[in-house]
């Protein structure tokens, strides 16, 4: 299928933002008091259902236009970074927290950082990294086996987060914190405070924290200071190791960044600088984003699998055919046979997207669809409505991973409506690593266990802490063999 976008026709009439429908607000604050940051995505979805797409909002003085349209989303994603940049305060708030890195960078800074991160996360590196992932997966299997034998309820969100933290740390820094067995250390607990505060600041009507600090802001400052001090020790340790072994190639992402920074400094190339502050920001971006998106996607997948025992059995049969009696897939190449496992995660992301909202700001005045956008407005895209639309996906309420593997005659299937890894120049650089972890973790679990949800599905809520996570995911395991 050709996914190339063609220029949109010029509309006969251009609408101004004030002409769009939208919920009424109050003077000065607009709609700010109507939005709970932890439930913002659901509020935006409800307004899309009520007012149509696009609709308008105001948060303080800021004008906002919201679309629930994957065609507009793809147009904007492919127009970055020239015509659109990341929306609203995202870059500003992340930079204030010193955790922006590649995620928040624009222009020349983005180009140089993107090249470095993409090289470090290139799929060709994964066979060499796979033994480390395999070790961490064996650790997860041993924990789940013990909890199963003890008949204990398993907090799958906790276990999956522990796996992804250990995996990301091993890849990025060459260190294994072993949070699966030892639990989150102080640094991990501090990291868990950052994204909820980020969402609050992102949706605040005014950036009050620039003039005065509330107790929650002082707690955030303390957490950030401690986390950045920890990253500085990682940087110092990696630099010392490189100095002891100058002939060795970089062994992880952190060492790759340090090597690039040293090369830029030696050559006098000021166009592509990599100061320690930029390196630290990218380290934290990997820790925060890499941990949350993968763990939360897997948690939502388990939520749906617990309601589909037949699919669990089908996946377990495939795992047994490939893995035999091995607890963990023994070879990276064998993971290529687990397409249905990846499709299962993709289908869970369609129904419970962890990236539920995308935001953009135009770099200059422009027209999108038939709406005139000034350069200081914010555009939000809510991703779920189009992924739950029957014109895009046949029987959209049904959890059906096979839809991603089979071409069914006459059945709607629009892959461009699936926006979980983005599109265009700024597509997620960690998507290949995420896919490897998802295939590995699901095959490890389903080859050994049946899963049953240990609570009512209705008691699990969606919580938006930058990525959308389940409020909890208690599961009971039964041995399969």
XYZ file of C-alpha atoms in Angstrom:
481
model
C 0.000 0.000 0.000
C 1.325 3.455 -0.893
C 1.361 5.647 2.234
C 2.741 8.743 0.503
C 0.717 11.838 1.291
C -0.404 14.105 -1.544
C -0.830 17.863 -1.108
C -4.252 18.734 0.268
C -6.463 20.852 -1.984
C -6.810 24.487 -0.998
C -10.166 24.899 0.782
C -12.728 27.258 -0.693
C -13.238 28.883 2.689
C -10.842 29.059 5.609
C -12.265 28.973 9.119
C -10.785 30.827 12.064
C -10.313 29.045 15.393
C -13.066 31.091 17.017
C -15.546 29.722 14.478
C -15.004 26.110 15.559
C -17.369 24.406 18.014
C -16.105 23.580 21.466
C -16.955 23.425 25.177
C -17.628 26.735 26.910
C -14.981 27.975 29.317
C -14.621 30.750 31.874
C -12.897 34.120 31.523
C -9.085 34.132 31.751
C -8.742 30.396 32.484
C -10.773 29.094 29.563
C -11.238 25.311 29.858
C -8.287 24.732 32.193
C -10.362 23.861 35.267
C -12.321 21.243 33.289
C -9.234 19.133 32.597
C -7.795 16.606 35.047
C -4.205 15.993 33.842
C -4.361 12.288 34.732
C -7.565 11.889 32.667
C -6.931 14.544 30.014
C -6.964 12.110 27.096
C -10.422 10.811 28.012
C -11.768 14.340 28.404
C -10.416 15.299 24.982
C -11.974 12.158 23.483
C -15.378 12.962 25.033
C -15.267 16.480 23.632
C -14.392 15.081 20.190
C -17.468 12.837 20.357
C -19.625 15.777 21.485
C -18.349 18.589 19.249
C -16.849 16.737 16.288
C -13.413 17.139 14.748
C -11.867 19.662 14.826
C -12.989 21.576 17.896
C -11.452 24.430 19.875
C -10.318 24.902 23.464
C -8.548 27.552 25.490
C -6.162 26.942 28.375
C -5.462 30.348 29.831
C -4.656 32.631 26.892
C -3.531 29.760 24.648
C -5.714 28.795 21.682
C -6.002 25.044 21.051
C -7.427 23.069 18.140
C -8.120 19.348 18.603
C -8.483 16.849 15.757
C -9.516 13.198 15.955
C -8.360 12.486 12.414
C -5.419 10.263 11.460
C -5.094 11.971 8.075
C -4.383 15.293 9.756
C -2.057 13.537 12.219
C -0.016 12.006 9.407
C 0.135 15.343 7.589
C 1.523 17.092 10.672
C 3.911 14.288 11.622
C 5.430 14.333 8.154
C 5.662 18.134 8.197
C 8.055 18.142 11.136
C 10.430 19.740 11.851
C 10.033 22.415 9.157
C 6.331 23.340 9.286
C 5.518 22.056 12.800
C 7.402 21.487 16.030
C 6.453 19.697 19.226
C 3.416 21.423 20.638
C 2.860 23.911 23.385
C 5.079 23.850 26.440
C 6.416 20.321 25.933
C 9.924 21.350 24.925
C 10.027 24.234 27.392
C 8.901 22.142 30.357
C 11.236 19.259 29.528
C 14.160 21.632 29.072
C 13.371 23.279 32.421
C 13.533 19.818 33.995
C 16.788 19.144 32.069
C 15.307 15.973 30.554
C 14.512 17.153 27.024
C 17.188 15.493 24.930
C 16.201 14.206 21.495
C 12.512 14.194 22.421
C 12.401 17.969 22.912
C 15.164 19.045 20.502
C 14.432 20.962 17.307
C 16.442 22.053 14.287
C 20.185 21.357 14.124
C 20.242 20.001 17.691
C 17.596 17.431 16.753
C 19.442 16.341 13.608
C 22.702 15.648 15.425
C 21.110 13.915 18.411
C 18.778 11.895 16.199
C 21.684 10.494 14.192
C 23.514 9.430 17.336
C 20.511 7.795 19.026
C 19.407 6.033 15.840
C 22.902 4.589 15.422
C 22.893 3.312 19.003
C 19.417 1.779 18.636
C 20.005 0.327 15.175
C 18.426 -3.098 14.770
C 21.763 -4.564 13.651
C 23.051 -4.191 17.220
C 20.316 -6.316 18.775
C 21.812 -9.787 18.154
C 24.817 -8.749 20.230
C 22.603 -7.275 22.916
C 20.192 -10.216 22.989
C 22.101 -12.335 25.584
C 21.641 -9.491 28.080
C 17.914 -9.330 27.341
C 17.745 -13.108 27.645
C 19.350 -12.968 31.117
C 16.814 -10.394 32.289
C 13.938 -12.430 30.817
C 15.185 -15.526 32.699
C 15.110 -13.439 35.869
C 11.502 -12.448 35.136
C 10.581 -16.091 34.499
C 12.155 -17.210 37.782
C 10.229 -14.550 39.721
C 6.912 -15.438 38.111
C 7.540 -19.151 38.693
C 8.144 -18.562 42.380
C 5.077 -16.325 42.768
C 2.982 -18.904 40.909
C 4.140 -21.754 43.178
C 3.374 -19.648 46.243
C -0.129 -18.947 44.895
C 0.427 -15.219 45.192
C -1.282 -12.495 43.242
C 1.169 -10.952 40.759
C 1.403 -7.203 40.239
C 2.172 -7.443 36.519
C 2.627 -3.700 36.116
C 5.400 -3.834 38.726
C 7.048 -6.894 37.148
C 6.936 -5.519 33.616
C 8.322 -2.158 34.710
C 11.167 -3.942 36.481
C 11.996 -5.846 33.293
C 12.019 -2.758 31.072
C 14.053 -0.703 33.560
C 16.708 -3.398 33.759
C 16.748 -3.823 29.968
C 16.992 -0.100 29.180
C 19.703 0.471 31.790
C 21.753 -2.430 30.436
C 21.505 -1.099 26.887
C 22.042 2.559 27.679
C 24.671 2.372 30.422
C 26.018 -1.179 30.521
C 24.742 -1.500 34.108
C 22.040 -3.860 35.356
C 20.182 -2.446 38.395
C 18.288 -5.754 38.891
C 15.109 -3.977 39.952
C 13.164 -7.189 39.278
C 14.706 -8.862 42.322
C 15.836 -5.920 44.432
C 12.919 -3.583 43.771
C 13.120 0.049 42.639
C 16.011 1.916 44.186
C 15.801 5.502 45.347
C 16.585 6.834 41.890
C 13.740 4.843 40.328
C 11.318 6.174 42.921
C 12.415 9.710 42.108
C 11.965 9.074 38.391
C 8.384 7.957 39.022
C 7.561 11.465 40.288
C 8.627 13.249 37.137
C 6.037 12.402 34.455
C 2.925 13.139 36.577
C 4.336 16.590 37.333
C 5.210 17.052 33.692
C 1.554 16.491 32.744
C 0.372 18.961 35.384
C 2.738 21.644 34.106
C 1.895 20.935 30.490
C -1.822 21.572 31.071
C -1.506 24.406 33.605
C -3.157 27.649 32.405
C -0.025 29.662 33.302
C 3.549 28.570 34.164
C 3.212 29.578 37.816
C 6.328 27.625 38.867
C 8.511 30.202 37.168
C 7.468 32.747 39.805
C 6.744 30.688 42.928
C 7.099 27.075 44.045
C 4.352 24.966 45.588
C 5.301 21.971 47.801
C 4.859 19.627 44.803
C 7.268 21.776 42.785
C 9.872 21.730 45.540
C 9.543 17.934 45.724
C 10.066 17.779 41.963
C 13.150 20.002 42.219
C 14.608 17.684 44.840
C 13.873 14.599 42.745
C 15.423 16.152 39.646
C 18.547 17.221 41.535
C 19.063 13.696 42.836
C 18.427 12.062 39.467
C 20.791 14.399 37.647
C 23.483 13.796 40.259
C 23.078 10.065 39.665
C 23.400 10.503 35.900
C 26.558 12.564 36.412
C 28.102 9.620 38.262
C 27.183 7.372 35.325
C 28.802 9.811 32.896
C 31.955 10.092 35.021
C 32.179 6.301 35.314
C 31.690 5.738 31.583
C 34.271 8.412 30.710
C 36.809 6.886 33.095
C 36.282 3.436 31.598
C 36.774 4.808 28.092
C 40.005 6.496 29.169
C 41.288 3.202 30.591
C 40.492 1.412 27.330
C 40.804 4.053 24.564
C 41.024 1.475 21.755
C 37.732 -0.226 22.528
C 34.611 0.822 20.611
C 31.729 2.288 22.663
C 29.953 -0.499 24.542
C 26.615 1.253 25.123
C 24.600 4.340 24.249
C 26.158 6.507 26.953
C 29.679 5.741 25.732
C 28.592 6.456 22.134
C 27.360 9.901 23.181
C 30.564 10.641 25.077
C 32.659 9.570 22.102
C 30.645 11.829 19.783
C 31.021 14.725 22.203
C 34.774 14.226 22.378
C 35.022 14.017 18.584
C 33.024 17.229 18.114
C 35.169 19.025 20.675
C 38.438 17.840 19.106
C 37.382 18.823 15.592
C 36.045 22.191 16.702
C 32.677 21.379 15.097
C 30.281 23.684 16.932
C 27.329 22.658 14.739
C 26.968 19.285 16.485
C 27.953 19.778 20.125
C 27.316 17.114 22.751
C 27.879 18.770 26.131
C 27.288 16.719 29.265
C 23.938 18.464 29.785
C 22.661 17.169 26.420
C 24.037 13.700 27.128
C 22.376 13.659 30.551
C 19.041 14.741 29.031
C 19.121 11.902 26.490
C 20.037 9.379 29.185
C 16.991 10.406 31.185
C 14.772 10.417 28.092
C 15.722 6.785 27.490
C 15.079 5.869 31.106
C 11.700 7.562 31.308
C 10.242 6.999 27.838
C 11.806 3.598 27.158
C 10.612 2.202 30.458
C 7.055 3.498 30.425
C 5.912 2.938 26.841
C 7.002 -0.711 26.646
C 5.906 -1.719 30.151
C 2.514 -0.045 29.812
C 1.890 -1.519 26.353
C 2.638 -4.994 27.709
C 0.393 -4.400 30.728
C -2.574 -3.476 28.504
C -1.824 -6.527 26.361
C -2.045 -8.782 29.410
C -5.326 -7.093 30.333
C -6.845 -8.180 27.005
C -5.218 -11.618 27.017
C -6.758 -12.384 30.415
C -10.145 -12.021 28.752
C -9.232 -14.340 25.871
C -8.067 -17.795 27.088
C -8.263 -19.227 23.558
C -5.771 -16.678 22.282
C -3.504 -17.425 25.240
C -3.533 -21.090 24.228
C -2.830 -20.253 20.572
C 0.146 -18.086 21.517
C 1.401 -20.706 23.966
C 1.302 -23.360 21.251
C 3.353 -21.149 18.952
C 5.834 -20.460 21.732
C 6.222 -24.157 22.499
C 6.819 -24.987 18.807
C 9.670 -22.461 18.649
C 11.086 -22.649 22.182
C 10.501 -26.256 23.157
C 11.201 -26.626 26.864
C 13.339 -23.492 27.061
C 11.969 -20.990 29.553
C 13.136 -18.092 27.363
C 13.617 -17.905 23.602
C 17.206 -19.041 23.114
C 18.102 -17.147 19.942
C 17.393 -13.658 18.651
C 16.549 -14.928 15.159
C 13.826 -17.192 16.548
C 11.921 -14.112 17.718
C 11.181 -13.388 14.061
C 8.654 -16.254 14.164
C 6.542 -14.496 16.806
C 4.573 -12.158 14.535
C 1.306 -12.984 16.294
C 2.824 -11.902 19.605
C 3.692 -8.498 18.158
C 0.252 -8.261 16.536
C -1.313 -8.941 19.943
C 0.509 -5.968 21.453
C -0.404 -3.797 18.462
C -4.078 -4.672 18.881
C -3.924 -3.861 22.595
C -2.336 -0.503 21.733
C -5.162 0.161 19.284
C -7.788 -0.286 21.994
C -5.746 1.192 24.861
C -3.186 3.511 23.276
C -0.317 4.430 25.579
C 0.278 7.475 23.364
C -3.249 8.848 23.403
C -2.474 12.457 22.433
C -0.001 14.114 20.081
C 0.682 17.838 20.145
C 2.083 20.280 17.598
C 2.712 23.991 17.147
C 3.072 25.535 13.672
C 6.358 27.298 12.983
C 4.481 29.963 10.996
C 0.900 30.828 10.102
C -0.636 28.014 8.073
C -3.864 26.282 7.121
C -4.621 22.680 8.096
C -7.753 21.009 6.791
C -9.743 24.239 6.407
C -8.631 25.897 9.665
C -6.243 28.870 9.866
C -3.600 28.240 12.524
C -1.521 31.097 13.950
C 2.062 30.254 14.945
C 1.373 30.514 18.681
C -1.531 28.027 18.830
C -1.407 24.370 19.907
C -2.782 21.466 17.888
C -3.710 18.225 19.659
C -4.470 14.936 17.957
C -6.402 12.342 19.954
C -5.468 8.973 18.487
C -8.086 6.527 19.781
C -11.285 7.726 18.047
C -9.979 6.877 14.565
C -8.567 3.561 15.795
C -12.048 2.700 17.103
C -13.858 3.804 13.937
C -15.529 1.096 11.821
C -14.511 2.915 8.637
C -10.869 2.296 9.578
C -11.056 -1.096 11.337
C -13.634 -3.827 10.866
C -15.546 -4.663 14.058
C -13.467 -2.096 15.970
C -14.626 -3.000 19.484
C -13.371 -6.568 19.102
C -9.900 -7.530 20.335
C -8.590 -9.315 17.246
C -4.784 -9.477 16.778
C -5.190 -11.515 13.585
C -6.454 -8.400 11.802
C -2.822 -7.234 11.624
C -1.669 -10.449 9.898
C -4.536 -11.327 7.571
C -5.943 -9.402 4.640
C -9.694 -9.975 4.803
C -11.651 -9.230 1.677
C -13.873 -6.201 2.131
C -12.908 -5.656 5.789
C -11.749 -2.170 6.738
C -8.117 -2.026 7.830
C -6.315 1.319 7.773
C -2.800 0.968 9.276
C -2.169 4.708 8.913
C -4.724 5.269 11.671
C -2.342 3.497 14.082
C -0.103 6.256 15.469
C 1.592 4.674 18.477
C 5.147 5.025 17.133
C 4.522 8.255 15.238
C 5.402 8.723 11.581
C 7.653 10.754 9.339
C 11.121 12.041 10.256
C 10.461 11.861 14.005
C 9.168 8.301 14.183
C 10.096 6.716 17.529
C 13.792 5.678 17.408
C 13.233 2.980 20.043
C 10.430 1.114 18.275
C 12.627 -1.842 17.256
C 13.889 -2.302 20.808
C 10.304 -2.137 22.071
C 9.180 -4.817 19.611
C 12.036 -7.153 20.616
C 11.144 -6.781 24.302
C 7.444 -7.322 23.651
C 7.991 -10.536 21.678
C 10.468 -11.815 24.253
C 8.385 -11.055 27.355
C 5.064 -12.366 26.023
C 6.587 -15.606 24.714
C 8.344 -16.121 28.061
C 5.123 -15.686 30.035
C 2.732 -17.604 27.793
C 5.045 -20.571 27.231
C 4.866 -21.296 30.969
C 1.679 -19.794 32.401
C -2.034 -19.281 32.033
C -3.118 -15.809 33.163
C -6.327 -14.723 34.881
C -7.179 -11.195 35.944
C -7.368 -10.983 39.759
C -9.898 -8.123 39.775
C -12.870 -6.959 37.748
C -11.897 -5.337 34.432
C -14.012 -2.305 35.329
C -11.839 -1.569 38.373
C -8.781 -0.879 36.191
C -8.624 2.778 35.172
C -6.587 4.583 32.539
C -4.101 7.028 34.090
C -2.318 9.579 31.910
C 1.187 10.205 33.224
C 2.487 11.288 29.789
C 1.927 7.705 28.641
C -1.402 6.088 29.496
C -0.960 3.339 32.071
C -3.421 1.062 33.881
C -4.100 2.011 37.490
C -3.192 -1.599 38.411
C -2.866 -5.009 36.800
C -3.211 -7.840 39.353
C -2.979 -11.303 37.778
C -3.055 -14.908 38.994
C -0.804 -17.374 37.209
C -1.333 -21.089 36.671
C 1.430 -23.383 35.397
C 0.897 -24.437 31.817
C 3.062 -27.586 31.857
